[in-house]
Structures are given as C-alpha cells and as structure tokens.
PDB file of C-alpha atoms and ligand atoms in Angstrom:
ATOM      1  CA  MET A  12     -27.425  75.114 -53.860  1.00 91.00           C
ATOM      2  CA  ARG A  13     -28.497  73.910 -57.527  1.00 98.00           C
ATOM      3  CA  VAL A  14     -27.839  76.240 -60.242  1.00 98.00           C
ATOM      4  CA  ALA A  15     -29.593  76.788 -63.195  1.00 99.00           C
ATOM      5  CA  VAL A  16     -28.754  79.373 -65.878  1.00 99.00           C
ATOM      6  CA  VAL A  17     -32.060  80.124 -68.449  1.00 99.00           C
ATOM      7  CA  THR A  18     -31.324  82.265 -71.285  1.00 98.00           C
ATOM      8  CA  GLY A  19     -34.903  84.794 -71.995  1.00 98.00           C
ATOM      9  CA  ALA A  20     -35.508  84.866 -68.752  1.00 98.00           C
ATOM     10  CA  SER A  21     -37.099  88.517 -68.966  1.00 98.00           C
ATOM     11  CA  SER A  22     -40.405  87.537 -70.251  1.00 98.00           C
ATOM     12  CA  GLY A  23     -42.978  84.443 -71.282  1.00 98.00           C
ATOM     13  CA  ILE A  24     -40.831  81.024 -71.227  1.00 98.00           C
ATOM     14  CA  GLY A  25     -38.129  81.858 -69.609  1.00 98.00           C
ATOM     15  CA  ALA A  26     -39.961  84.263 -66.669  1.00 98.00           C
ATOM     16  CA  GLU A  27     -41.953  80.520 -65.930  1.00 98.00           C
ATOM     17  CA  LEU A  28     -39.658  78.982 -66.008  1.00 99.00           C
ATOM     18  CA  ALA A  29     -37.329  80.675 -63.834  1.00 98.00           C
ATOM     19  CA  ARG A  30     -40.380  81.311 -61.236  1.00 98.00           C
ATOM     20  CA  ALA A  31     -41.190  77.095 -61.682  1.00 98.00           C
ATOM     21  CA  LEU A  32     -37.345  76.574 -60.666  1.00 98.00           C
ATOM     22  CA  ARG A  33     -36.967  78.971 -57.417  1.00 98.00           C
ATOM     23  CA  GLY A  34     -40.277  77.499 -56.131  1.00 98.00           C
ATOM     24  CA  ARG A  35     -38.496  74.074 -56.365  1.00 98.00           C
ATOM     25  CA  GLY A  36     -35.393  75.443 -54.654  1.00 98.00           C
ATOM     26  CA  TRP A  37     -33.131  76.092 -58.395  1.00 98.00           C
ATOM     27  CA  HIS A  38     -30.760  79.271 -57.972  1.00 98.00           C
ATOM     28  CA  VAL A  39     -31.538  80.521 -61.350  1.00 99.00           C
ATOM     29  CA  VAL A  40     -29.175  82.905 -63.409  1.00 99.00           C
ATOM     30  CA  ALA A  41     -30.698  84.281 -66.345  1.00 98.00           C
ATOM     31  CA  LEU A  42     -29.080  85.727 -69.354  1.00 98.00           C
ATOM     32  CA  SER A  43     -30.883  88.838 -71.484  1.00 98.00           C
ATOM     33  CA  ARG A  44     -30.933  92.084 -72.899  1.00 98.00           C
ATOM     34  CA  ARG A  45     -33.488  93.573 -70.555  1.00 98.00           C
ATOM     35  CA  PRO A  46     -33.543  92.347 -66.264  1.00 98.00           C
ATOM     36  CA  ALA A  47     -35.255  89.124 -65.286  1.00 98.00           C
ATOM     37  CA  PRO A  48     -36.715  89.898 -61.734  1.00 98.00           C
ATOM     38  CA  ASP A  49     -38.082  86.666 -62.103  1.00 98.00           C
ATOM     39  CA  ALA A  50     -34.655  85.010 -61.337  1.00 98.00           C
ATOM     40  CA  ASP A  51     -31.901  85.581 -58.674  1.00 98.00           C
ATOM     41  CA  GLU A  52     -29.178  86.752 -60.850  1.00 98.00           C
ATOM     42  CA  HIS A  53     -29.199  88.739 -64.212  1.00 98.00           C
ATOM     43  CA  GLU A  54     -26.361  89.141 -66.504  1.00 98.00           C
ATOM     44  CA  GLU A  55     -26.922  91.238 -69.575  1.00 98.00           C
ATOM     45  CA  CYS A  56     -26.255  89.666 -72.711  1.00 98.00           C
ATOM     46  CA  ASP A  57     -27.128  89.060 -76.038  1.00 98.00           C
ATOM     47  CA  VAL A  58     -27.153  85.759 -77.378  1.00 98.00           C
ATOM     48  CA  ALA A  59     -26.548  86.653 -80.972  1.00 98.00           C
ATOM     49  CA  ASP A  60     -23.269  88.338 -80.183  1.00 98.00           C
ATOM     50  CA  ARG A  61     -20.833  85.503 -79.790  1.00 98.00           C
ATOM     51  CA  ALA A  62     -18.720  88.151 -77.526  1.00 98.00           C
ATOM     52  CA  SER A  63     -21.260  88.902 -75.450  1.00 98.00           C
ATOM     53  CA  VAL A  64     -22.444  85.444 -74.664  1.00 99.00           C
ATOM     54  CA  ASP A  65     -18.513  84.631 -74.209  1.00 98.00           C
ATOM     55  CA  ALA A  66     -18.533  87.567 -71.644  1.00 98.00           C
ATOM     56  CA  ALA A  67     -21.666  86.854 -69.530  1.00 98.00           C
ATOM     57  CA  ALA A  68     -20.574  82.802 -69.853  1.00 98.00           C
ATOM     58  CA  ALA A  69     -17.061  84.027 -67.819  1.00 98.00           C
ATOM     59  CA  ARG A  70     -18.842  86.218 -65.307  1.00 98.00           C
ATOM     60  CA  VAL A  71     -21.334  83.654 -64.364  1.00 98.00           C
ATOM     61  CA  LEU A  72     -18.776  80.184 -64.065  1.00 98.00           C
ATOM     62  CA  SER A  73     -16.613  82.594 -62.048  1.00 98.00           C
ATOM     63  CA  ARG A  74     -19.320  83.049 -59.390  1.00 98.00           C
ATOM     64  CA  HIS A  75     -20.816  79.262 -59.938  1.00 98.00           C
ATOM     65  CA  PRO A  76     -18.172  76.990 -61.330  1.00 98.00           C
ATOM     66  CA  ALA A  77     -20.979  74.323 -61.743  1.00 98.00           C
ATOM     67  CA  ILE A  78     -23.948  74.323 -63.873  1.00 98.00           C
ATOM     68  CA  GLU A  79     -26.874  71.649 -63.038  1.00 98.00           C
ATOM     69  CA  LEU A  80     -29.033  72.793 -66.330  1.00 98.00           C
ATOM     70  CA  LEU A  81     -28.942  75.153 -69.134  1.00 99.00           C
ATOM     71  CA  VAL A  82     -31.907  76.416 -70.920  1.00 99.00           C
ATOM     72  CA  ASN A  83     -31.019  77.711 -74.222  1.00 98.00           C
ATOM     73  CA  ASN A  84     -34.633  80.008 -74.456  1.00 98.00           C
ATOM     74  CA  ALA A  85     -34.079  83.272 -76.029  1.00 98.00           C
ATOM     75  CA  GLY A  86     -35.705  83.521 -79.244  1.00 98.00           C
ATOM     76  CA  ARG A  87     -37.321  86.493 -81.575  1.00 98.00           C
ATOM     77  CA  ALA A  88     -39.911  86.175 -83.429  1.00 97.00           C
ATOM     78  CA  ALA A  89     -40.038  87.268 -87.878  1.00 96.00           C
ATOM     79  CA  ARG A  90     -43.083  87.360 -88.855  1.00 90.00           C
ATOM     80  CA  ALA A  91     -42.854  87.761 -93.143  1.00 93.00           C
ATOM     81  CA  GLY A  92     -42.197  85.700 -95.515  1.00 95.00           C
ATOM     82  CA  TYR A  93     -38.316  85.396 -97.158  1.00 97.00           C
ATOM     83  CA  LEU A  94     -39.321  87.594-100.337  1.00 97.00           C
ATOM     84  CA  ASP A  95     -41.432  90.422 -98.139  1.00 95.00           C
ATOM     85  CA  GLY A  96     -38.803  90.205 -95.135  1.00 94.00           C
ATOM     86  CA  ASP A  97     -35.972  92.726 -94.112  1.00 95.00           C
ATOM     87  CA  PRO A  98     -33.201  90.949 -95.010  1.00 97.00           C
ATOM     88  CA  GLU A  99     -31.466  92.521 -91.170  1.00 97.00           C
ATOM     89  CA  SER A 100     -34.501  90.254 -89.601  1.00 97.00           C
ATOM     90  CA  ILE A 101     -34.012  87.012 -91.668  1.00 97.00           C
ATOM     91  CA  GLU A 102     -30.420  87.632 -90.344  1.00 98.00           C
ATOM     92  CA  ASP A 103     -31.158  88.291 -86.951  1.00 98.00           C
ATOM     93  CA  VAL A 104     -33.098  85.490 -86.521  1.00 98.00           C
ATOM     94  CA  VAL A 105     -30.860  82.906 -87.406  1.00 98.00           C
ATOM     95  CA  ARG A 106     -27.961  84.680 -84.919  1.00 98.00           C
ATOM     96  CA  THR A 107     -30.206  84.850 -82.399  1.00 98.00           C
ATOM     97  CA  ASN A 108     -32.577  81.396 -82.847  1.00 98.00           C
ATOM     98  CA  TYR A 109     -30.123  79.112 -84.266  1.00 98.00           C
ATOM     99  CA  LEU A 110     -26.028  80.041 -83.116  1.00 98.00           C
ATOM    100  CA  GLY A 111     -27.481  81.741 -79.872  1.00 98.00           C
ATOM    101  CA  SER A 112     -27.868  78.201 -78.289  1.00 98.00           C
ATOM    102  CA  VAL A 113     -24.489  76.918 -80.039  1.00 99.00           C
ATOM    103  CA  TRP A 114     -22.492  79.822 -78.710  1.00 99.00           C
ATOM    104  CA  VAL A 115     -24.563  79.262 -74.754  1.00 99.00           C
ATOM    105  CA  VAL A 116     -24.129  75.738 -74.926  1.00 99.00           C
ATOM    106  CA  ARG A 117     -19.791  76.237 -75.918  1.00 98.00           C
ATOM    107  CA  ALA A 118     -19.348  78.699 -73.738  1.00 99.00           C
ATOM    108  CA  PHE A 119     -20.827  77.210 -70.463  1.00 98.00           C
ATOM    109  CA  LEU A 120     -18.942  73.748 -71.388  1.00 98.00           C
ATOM    110  CA  PRO A 121     -16.526  73.842 -68.495  1.00 98.00           C
ATOM    111  CA  GLY A 122     -19.351  74.223 -65.858  1.00 98.00           C
ATOM    112  CA  LEU A 123     -21.736  71.568 -67.427  1.00 98.00           C
ATOM    113  CA  GLY A 124     -20.495  68.440 -65.555  1.00 98.00           C
ATOM    114  CA  ARG A 125     -21.631  64.788 -65.229  1.00 98.00           C
ATOM    115  CA  GLY A 126     -25.110  64.473 -64.305  1.00 98.00           C
ATOM    116  CA  SER A 127     -26.176  68.092 -65.691  1.00 98.00           C
ATOM    117  CA  HIS A 128     -28.820  68.782 -68.215  1.00 98.00           C
ATOM    118  CA  VAL A 129     -29.297  70.793 -70.796  1.00 99.00           C
ATOM    119  CA  VAL A 130     -32.781  72.103 -72.637  1.00 99.00           C
ATOM    120  CA  ASN A 131     -33.417  73.572 -76.194  1.00 98.00           C
ATOM    121  CA  VAL A 132     -36.676  75.752 -76.348  1.00 99.00           C
ATOM    122  CA  VAL A 133     -37.246  75.194 -79.917  1.00 98.00           C
ATOM    123  CA  SER A 134     -40.782  74.760 -82.002  1.00 98.00           C
ATOM    124  CA  VAL A 135     -43.007  73.409 -83.586  1.00 98.00           C
ATOM    125  CA  ALA A 136     -41.860  75.478 -86.822  1.00 97.00           C
ATOM    126  CA  GLY A 137     -38.729  73.295 -86.264  1.00 98.00           C
ATOM    127  CA  THR A 138     -40.679  70.512 -87.866  1.00 98.00           C
ATOM    128  CA  VAL A 139     -42.786  72.137 -90.600  1.00 96.00           C
ATOM    129  CA  ALA A 140     -41.188  74.576 -93.148  1.00 95.00           C
ATOM    130  CA  ASP A 141     -42.481  78.304 -93.140  1.00 94.00           C
ATOM    131  CA  GLY A 142     -40.460  81.169 -93.357  1.00 97.00           C
ATOM    132  CA  PRO A 143     -37.416  82.134 -91.843  1.00 98.00           C
ATOM    133  CA  TYR A 144     -38.009  81.751 -88.391  1.00 98.00           C
ATOM    134  CA  SER A 145     -39.137  78.549 -89.052  1.00 98.00           C
ATOM    135  CA  ALA A 146     -36.044  77.767 -90.787  1.00 98.00           C
ATOM    136  CA  SER A 147     -34.486  79.226 -88.134  1.00 98.00           C
ATOM    137  CA  LYS A 148     -35.641  76.610 -86.028  1.00 98.00           C
ATOM    138  CA  HIS A 149     -34.640  74.040 -87.878  1.00 98.00           C
ATOM    139  CA  ALA A 150     -31.630  74.285 -87.709  1.00 98.00           C
ATOM    140  CA  GLN A 151     -31.607  74.919 -83.703  1.00 99.00           C
ATOM    141  CA  LEU A 152     -33.642  71.535 -83.738  1.00 98.00           C
ATOM    142  CA  ALA A 153     -31.052  69.846 -85.841  1.00 98.00           C
ATOM    143  CA  PHE A 154     -28.352  71.281 -83.815  1.00 98.00           C
ATOM    144  CA  SER A 155     -30.284  70.205 -80.279  1.00 98.00           C
ATOM    145  CA  ARG A 156     -30.334  66.605 -81.973  1.00 98.00           C
ATOM    146  CA  SER A 157     -27.082  66.976 -82.792  1.00 98.00           C
ATOM    147  CA  VAL A 158     -25.244  68.176 -79.506  1.00 98.00           C
ATOM    148  CA  SER A 159     -26.847  65.494 -77.569  1.00 98.00           C
ATOM    149  CA  THR A 160     -25.151  62.667 -79.208  1.00 98.00           C
ATOM    150  CA  GLU A 161     -21.778  64.750 -78.583  1.00 98.00           C
ATOM    151  CA  LEU A 162     -22.944  65.882 -74.281  1.00 98.00           C
ATOM    152  CA  ALA A 163     -23.883  62.554 -73.828  1.00 98.00           C
ATOM    153  CA  ARG A 164     -20.422  61.164 -74.325  1.00 97.00           C
ATOM    154  CA  ARG A 165     -19.790  63.843 -71.215  1.00 98.00           C
ATOM    155  CA  GLY A 166     -22.575  62.510 -69.371  1.00 98.00           C
ATOM    156  CA  VAL A 167     -24.902  65.565 -70.125  1.00 98.00           C
ATOM    157  CA  SER A 168     -28.464  65.029 -71.470  1.00 98.00           C
ATOM    158  CA  VAL A 169     -30.455  67.504 -73.410  1.00 98.00           C
ATOM    159  CA  LEU A 170     -34.030  68.075 -73.240  1.00 98.00           C
ATOM    160  CA  THR A 171     -35.364  69.155 -76.899  1.00 98.00           C
ATOM    161  CA  VAL A 172     -38.810  71.146 -76.557  1.00 98.00           C
ATOM    162  CA  ASN A 173     -40.971  71.369 -79.508  1.00 98.00           C
ATOM    163  CA  PRO A 174     -43.750  74.084 -78.098  1.00 98.00           C
ATOM    164  CA  GLY A 175     -46.836  74.995 -80.275  1.00 97.00           C
ATOM    165  CA  TYR A 176     -48.314  77.891 -80.451  1.00 97.00           C
ATOM    166  CA  VAL A 177     -47.628  79.751 -76.730  1.00 98.00           C
ATOM    167  CA  GLU A 178     -49.112  83.251 -75.620  1.00 98.00           C
ATOM    168  CA  THR A 179     -46.025  85.430 -74.657  1.00 98.00           C
ATOM    169  CA  PRO A 180     -45.756  88.609 -75.221  1.00 97.00           C
ATOM    170  CA  GLY A 181     -42.885  88.653 -77.806  1.00 97.00           C
ATOM    171  CA  PHE A 182     -45.426  86.107 -79.571  1.00 96.00           C
ATOM    172  CA  PRO A 183     -48.936  87.437 -79.280  1.00 95.00           C
ATOM    173  CA  GLN A 184     -50.844  84.679 -80.678  1.00 94.00           C
ATOM    174  CA  ARG A 185     -54.764  85.092 -79.638  1.00 94.00           C
ATOM    175  CA  ASP A 186     -55.258  88.264 -81.344  1.00 92.00           C
ATOM    176  CA  ARG A 187     -53.493  87.789 -84.661  1.00 91.00           C
ATOM    177  CA  LEU A 188     -54.692  83.842 -85.670  1.00 92.00           C
ATOM    178  CA  PRO A 189     -58.611  82.642 -86.947  1.00 91.00           C
ATOM    179  CA  ARG A 190     -60.968  81.910 -84.402  1.00 88.00           C
ATOM    180  CA  PRO A 191     -60.828  78.492 -84.569  1.00 87.00           C
ATOM    181  CA  VAL A 192     -57.347  78.337 -84.054  1.00 89.00           C
ATOM    182  CA  ARG A 193     -57.290  80.393 -80.805  1.00 92.00           C
ATOM    183  CA  SER A 194     -58.373  77.396 -79.181  1.00 91.00           C
ATOM    184  CA  LEU A 195     -55.038  76.037 -79.887  1.00 93.00           C
ATOM    185  CA  VAL A 196     -53.038  78.488 -78.030  1.00 97.00           C
ATOM    186  CA  VAL A 197     -51.421  77.179 -74.670  1.00 97.00           C
ATOM    187  CA  ASP A 198     -50.036  79.871 -71.682  1.00 98.00           C
ATOM    188  CA  PRO A 199     -46.628  79.773 -70.514  1.00 98.00           C
ATOM    189  CA  PRO A 200     -47.334  77.405 -67.695  1.00 98.00           C
ATOM    190  CA  PHE A 201     -48.210  74.745 -69.578  1.00 98.00           C
ATOM    191  CA  VAL A 202     -45.056  74.600 -71.260  1.00 98.00           C
ATOM    192  CA  VAL A 203     -42.898  75.017 -67.837  1.00 98.00           C
ATOM    193  CA  THR A 204     -44.963  72.013 -66.541  1.00 98.00           C
ATOM    194  CA  ARG A 205     -43.723  69.524 -69.466  1.00 98.00           C
ATOM    195  CA  ILE A 206     -40.318  70.691 -69.386  1.00 98.00           C
ATOM    196  CA  LEU A 207     -40.206  69.957 -65.664  1.00 98.00           C
ATOM    197  CA  ASP A 208     -42.193  67.096 -66.354  1.00 98.00           C
ATOM    198  CA  GLY A 209     -39.552  66.021 -69.738  1.00 98.00           C
ATOM    199  CA  LEU A 210     -36.580  66.510 -66.902  1.00 98.00           C
ATOM    200  CA  ASP A 211     -37.864  64.638 -64.189  1.00 98.00           C
ATOM    201  CA  HIS A 212     -38.505  61.314 -66.548  1.00 98.00           C
ATOM    202  CA  GLY A 213     -35.335  62.133 -68.604  1.00 98.00           C
ATOM    203  CA  ARG A 214     -37.030  62.747 -71.884  1.00 98.00           C
ATOM    204  CA  ARG A 215     -34.867  63.498 -75.119  1.00 98.00           C
ATOM    205  CA  GLU A 216     -37.666  64.983 -77.025  1.00 98.00           C
ATOM    206  CA  ILE A 217     -41.508  66.865 -76.005  1.00 98.00           C
ATOM    207  CA  PHE A 218     -44.002  68.515 -78.133  1.00 98.00           C
ATOM    208  CA  VAL A 219     -46.208  70.896 -76.368  1.00 98.00           C
ATOM    209  CA  PRO A 220     -48.746  69.574 -76.577  1.00 97.00           C
ATOM    210  CA  ARG A 221     -48.554  66.009 -77.526  1.00 96.00           C
ATOM    211  CA  TRP A 222     -50.630  66.262 -80.411  1.00 95.00           C
ATOM    212  CA  TYR A 223     -48.844  68.671 -82.769  1.00 96.00           C
ATOM    213  CA  ARG A 224     -46.741  65.396 -83.425  1.00 96.00           C
ATOM    214  CA  PRO A 225     -48.244  64.605 -86.120  1.00 95.00           C
ATOM    215  CA  ALA A 226     -47.085  67.605 -88.153  1.00 93.00           C
ATOM    216  CA  ALA A 227     -43.449  66.581 -87.960  1.00 96.00           C
ATOM    217  CA  TRP A 228     -44.432  63.500 -89.274  1.00 96.00           C
ATOM    218  CA  LEU A 229     -46.486  64.818 -92.269  1.00 94.00           C
ATOM    219  CA  GLN A 230     -44.039  66.675 -93.227  1.00 95.00           C
ATOM    220  CA  ALA A 231     -40.812  64.468 -93.340  1.00 96.00           C
ATOM    221  CA  LEU A 232     -43.549  61.674 -94.640  1.00 97.00           C
ATOM    222  CA  LEU A 233     -45.291  63.487 -97.480  1.00 97.00           C
ATOM    223  CA  PRO A 234     -43.925  67.309 -98.485  1.00 96.00           C
ATOM    224  CA  ALA A 235     -44.935  67.492-101.261  1.00 96.00           C
ATOM    225  CA  THR A 236     -48.384  67.196-100.781  1.00 95.00           C
ATOM    226  CA  LEU A 237     -48.374  69.463 -97.759  1.00 93.00           C
ATOM    227  CA  THR A 238     -46.107  72.218-100.405  1.00 93.00           C
ATOM    228  CA  ARG A 239     -49.536  71.233-102.967  1.00 94.00           C
ATOM    229  CA  LEU A 240     -51.670  72.238 -99.882  1.00 92.00           C
ATOM    230  CA  ARG A 241     -49.942  74.865 -99.016  1.00 90.00           C
ATOM    231  CA  SER A 242     -49.497  76.795-102.232  1.00 92.00           C
ATOM    232  CA  ARG A 243     -53.176  77.199-102.537  1.00 87.00           C
TER     233      ARG A 243
HETATM  234  N1  LIG B   7     -44.680  81.724 -77.434  1.00 77.57           N
HETATM  235  C1  LIG B   7     -44.762  80.611 -79.117  1.00 77.57           C
HETATM  236  O1  LIG B   7     -45.670  80.526 -79.853  1.00 77.57           O
HETATM  237  C2  LIG B   7     -43.360  79.896 -79.282  1.00 77.57           C
HETATM  238  C3  LIG B   7     -43.517  78.472 -79.550  1.00 77.57           C
HETATM  239  C4  LIG B   7     -42.385  77.804 -79.595  1.00 77.57           C
HETATM  240  C5  LIG B   7     -41.358  77.755 -79.554  1.00 77.57           C
HETATM  241  N2  LIG B   7     -41.275  79.410 -78.627  1.00 77.57           N
HETATM  242  C6  LIG B   7     -39.765  79.146 -78.426  1.00 77.57           C
HETATM  243  O2  LIG B   7     -40.023  79.528 -76.983  1.00 77.57           O
HETATM  244  C7  LIG B   7     -38.402  80.752 -76.577  1.00 77.57           C
HETATM  245  C8  LIG B   7     -39.245  81.456 -75.406  1.00 77.57           C
HETATM  246  O3  LIG B   7     -40.477  82.664 -76.274  1.00 77.57           O
HETATM  247  P1  LIG B   7     -41.412  83.492 -75.612  1.00 77.57           P
HETATM  248  O4  LIG B   7     -42.455  83.341 -76.412  1.00 77.57           O
HETATM  249  O5  LIG B   7     -41.394  83.329 -74.017  1.00 77.57           O
HETATM  250  O6  LIG B   7     -41.087  85.206 -76.596  1.00 77.57           O
HETATM  251  P2  LIG B   7     -40.913  86.002 -75.645  1.00 77.57           P
HETATM  252  O7  LIG B   7     -42.066  86.547 -74.364  1.00 77.57           O
HETATM  253  O8  LIG B   7     -40.533  87.402 -76.942  1.00 77.57           O
HETATM  254  O9  LIG B   7     -39.843  86.147 -74.300  1.00 77.57           O
HETATM  255  C9  LIG B   7     -38.758  85.712 -75.444  1.00 77.57           C
HETATM  256  C10 LIG B   7     -37.245  85.752 -74.574  1.00 77.57           C
HETATM  257  O10 LIG B   7     -35.894  86.070 -75.239  1.00 77.57           O
HETATM  258  C11 LIG B   7     -35.089  86.594 -74.844  1.00 77.57           C
HETATM  259  N3  LIG B   7     -34.266  87.158 -76.150  1.00 77.57           N
HETATM  260  C12 LIG B   7     -34.467  87.494 -77.407  1.00 77.57           C
HETATM  261  N4  LIG B   7     -33.718  88.074 -78.080  1.00 77.57           N
HETATM  262  C13 LIG B   7     -32.313  87.627 -77.582  1.00 77.57           C
HETATM  263  C14 LIG B   7     -30.850  88.002 -77.651  1.00 77.57           C
HETATM  264  N5  LIG B   7     -30.682  88.664 -79.081  1.00 77.57           N
HETATM  265  N6  LIG B   7     -30.244  88.169 -76.543  1.00 77.57           N
HETATM  266  C15 LIG B   7     -30.695  87.366 -75.377  1.00 77.57           C
HETATM  267  N7  LIG B   7     -31.974  87.309 -75.334  1.00 77.57           N
HETATM  268  C16 LIG B   7     -32.816  86.977 -76.165  1.00 77.57           C
HETATM  269  C17 LIG B   7     -35.778  87.343 -74.673  1.00 77.57           C
HETATM  270  O11 LIG B   7     -35.117  88.917 -73.584  1.00 77.57           O
HETATM  271  P3  LIG B   7     -34.896  90.102 -73.773  1.00 77.57           P
HETATM  272  O12 LIG B   7     -35.420  91.051 -74.803  1.00 77.57           O
HETATM  273  O13 LIG B   7     -34.848  91.332 -72.662  1.00 77.57           O
HETATM  274  O14 LIG B   7     -33.373  90.119 -74.639  1.00 77.57           O
HETATM  275  C18 LIG B   7     -37.233  87.610 -73.561  1.00 77.57           C
HETATM  276  O15 LIG B   7     -37.131  86.702 -72.335  1.00 77.57           O
HETATM  277  C19 LIG B   7     -38.066  81.474 -77.563  1.00 77.57           C
HETATM  278  O16 LIG B   7     -37.263  80.783 -78.291  1.00 77.57           O
HETATM  279  C20 LIG B   7     -39.126  81.218 -79.048  1.00 77.57           C
HETATM  280  O17 LIG B   7     -38.834  81.048 -80.617  1.00 77.57           O
HETATM  281  C21 LIG B   7     -42.648  80.159 -78.860  1.00 77.57           C
END
C-alpha cells in the first residue's frame, strides 16, 4: 500500500487531490482542522501549531512508518495589505502558509525514505510581491527550493507547485475579480492534473497554468518598473 499524506485535504485543491490519489490506488491520510471525507484517514491537525503537527505526525507514523508522498497544501488567504490588515491575520498567514510546511516536513522526515516525494503547493503570489499573503508564499517558495537540495541528499524529490487563480471555498476568485481577469481562473481538477503530471515526469517546479511563469521573470528582472506600474 502506497501512503500519501495530504495537508489541507478537507477543502479545495487538497480534497480534489485526495480523490485523485485514491483513484490511482494511493492510501490517503489527511491532516486538517475539519474532517476530510475524501481521504481514507483523517488526523485533526493545525499546521500553524508545531506541537499539533508533531503529535499528528507521530500518530500517523505509528500506523504508517513509510510515507511515499507528502503534500504540503494547507494554506489560508489574507486579503488585506500591511497597513489595513489586522496584525493577527498577518502573523497567522506566516505561521500557516510558511512555517506549517516547515513543521510538517520536519515531523514526517522519519517516514520519508529514498524514492519518496514531497509536493509543496505554493503560489504565483510567491513570485510577485503583493501583501502579507504573498510574503508568506515567498517564504514558502524559498523553503521549498531550499529544502529540495537538503532532501535530495536523502533521495527524496521535491515538486514545487505555483498555481495562479483557482476557484476554491477558501479562495473564491470569480465573484471577486474584475470581469476580464475572471477568465484566468481555473478549477481544482486542472491543478491536480498538473500536480500528478509533474510527479509522473519528475518535475521540480511548475506554474499552473504555465503562462504565469513570465510574471515571475518580470518581478525578478524589473522590480522597480513593476513597483512603479503597480503604484499608479
Ligand atoms: N485557490 C487559489 O487561488 C490558490 C492559488 C495559489 C495557491 N493556492 C494555495 O493552494 C493551497 C490550497 O488552497 P485552496 O485554494 O484549496 O483553499 P481552501 O479550499 O481554503 O483549502 C485550504 C485547506 O487548507 C487547510 N488549512 C488552512 N489552515 C490550516 C491550518 N492552520 N491547519 C491545517 N490545515 C489548514 C484547510 O483545512 P481546515 O480549514 O479544515 O483546517 C483546507 O483544507 C493553499 O496553500 C493556497 O495558498 C491557492
């Protein structure tokens, strides 16, 4: 039995991934605060709380000592800026989106043997600076790229996934975005197909859809121009 651990499988992309993995014969263990009916097993866990992650991982590893796939997907939105957002939300988005991934990888490390895979669901927002959510995703992206070199020495591969706008319960996009941008929004099955394809082909980092990649180049190559344009 191949065991996959998916954080945030109670909703959106994680729930869709749990269904797809089960369809491929994986045994899926979900970690989230709410129940995850699309998984085979559920452990209640708050990824923003290191003690909660350590306890959940210990319970899972006692039942399943070998984890072939670990997906860091749990995340939350923070739809406000640095000046108008509430401080608790700014702190919690970092604890959840960035530190949550760090604590989960560390806690499950004993179960990650040679040949196993880690998937980090980051965001295009991790490549273009835009508020506290984006900063948490920049940190998660740096973690994902960095830990992939540390894990490679153990024979564990890392796939970094940067989705753009995806319509999910936690990130309702279509009603919020201006009409011309709405056509850019994709649905969770599209993201999950690309994640599975990335795993099948041994990819290291993907953008979903692919055409978001130039946004990352623009931010890296012309940061001052981008700031000027976005300040107008
Ligand atoms: N939708 C988008 O446009 C988009 C774009 C780029 C990247 N992403 C990323 O994709 C990932 C999945 O998001 P989604 O769009 O599928 O949103 P979603 O429908 O809100 O699902 C988020 C999942 O994360 C879990 N979660 C949140 N905080 C948690 C915590 N403290 N501890 C444990 N689990 C927690 C939630 O479970 P519980 O509430 O049950 O704990 C839920 O299962 C996130 O990392 C998000 O940043 C989304």
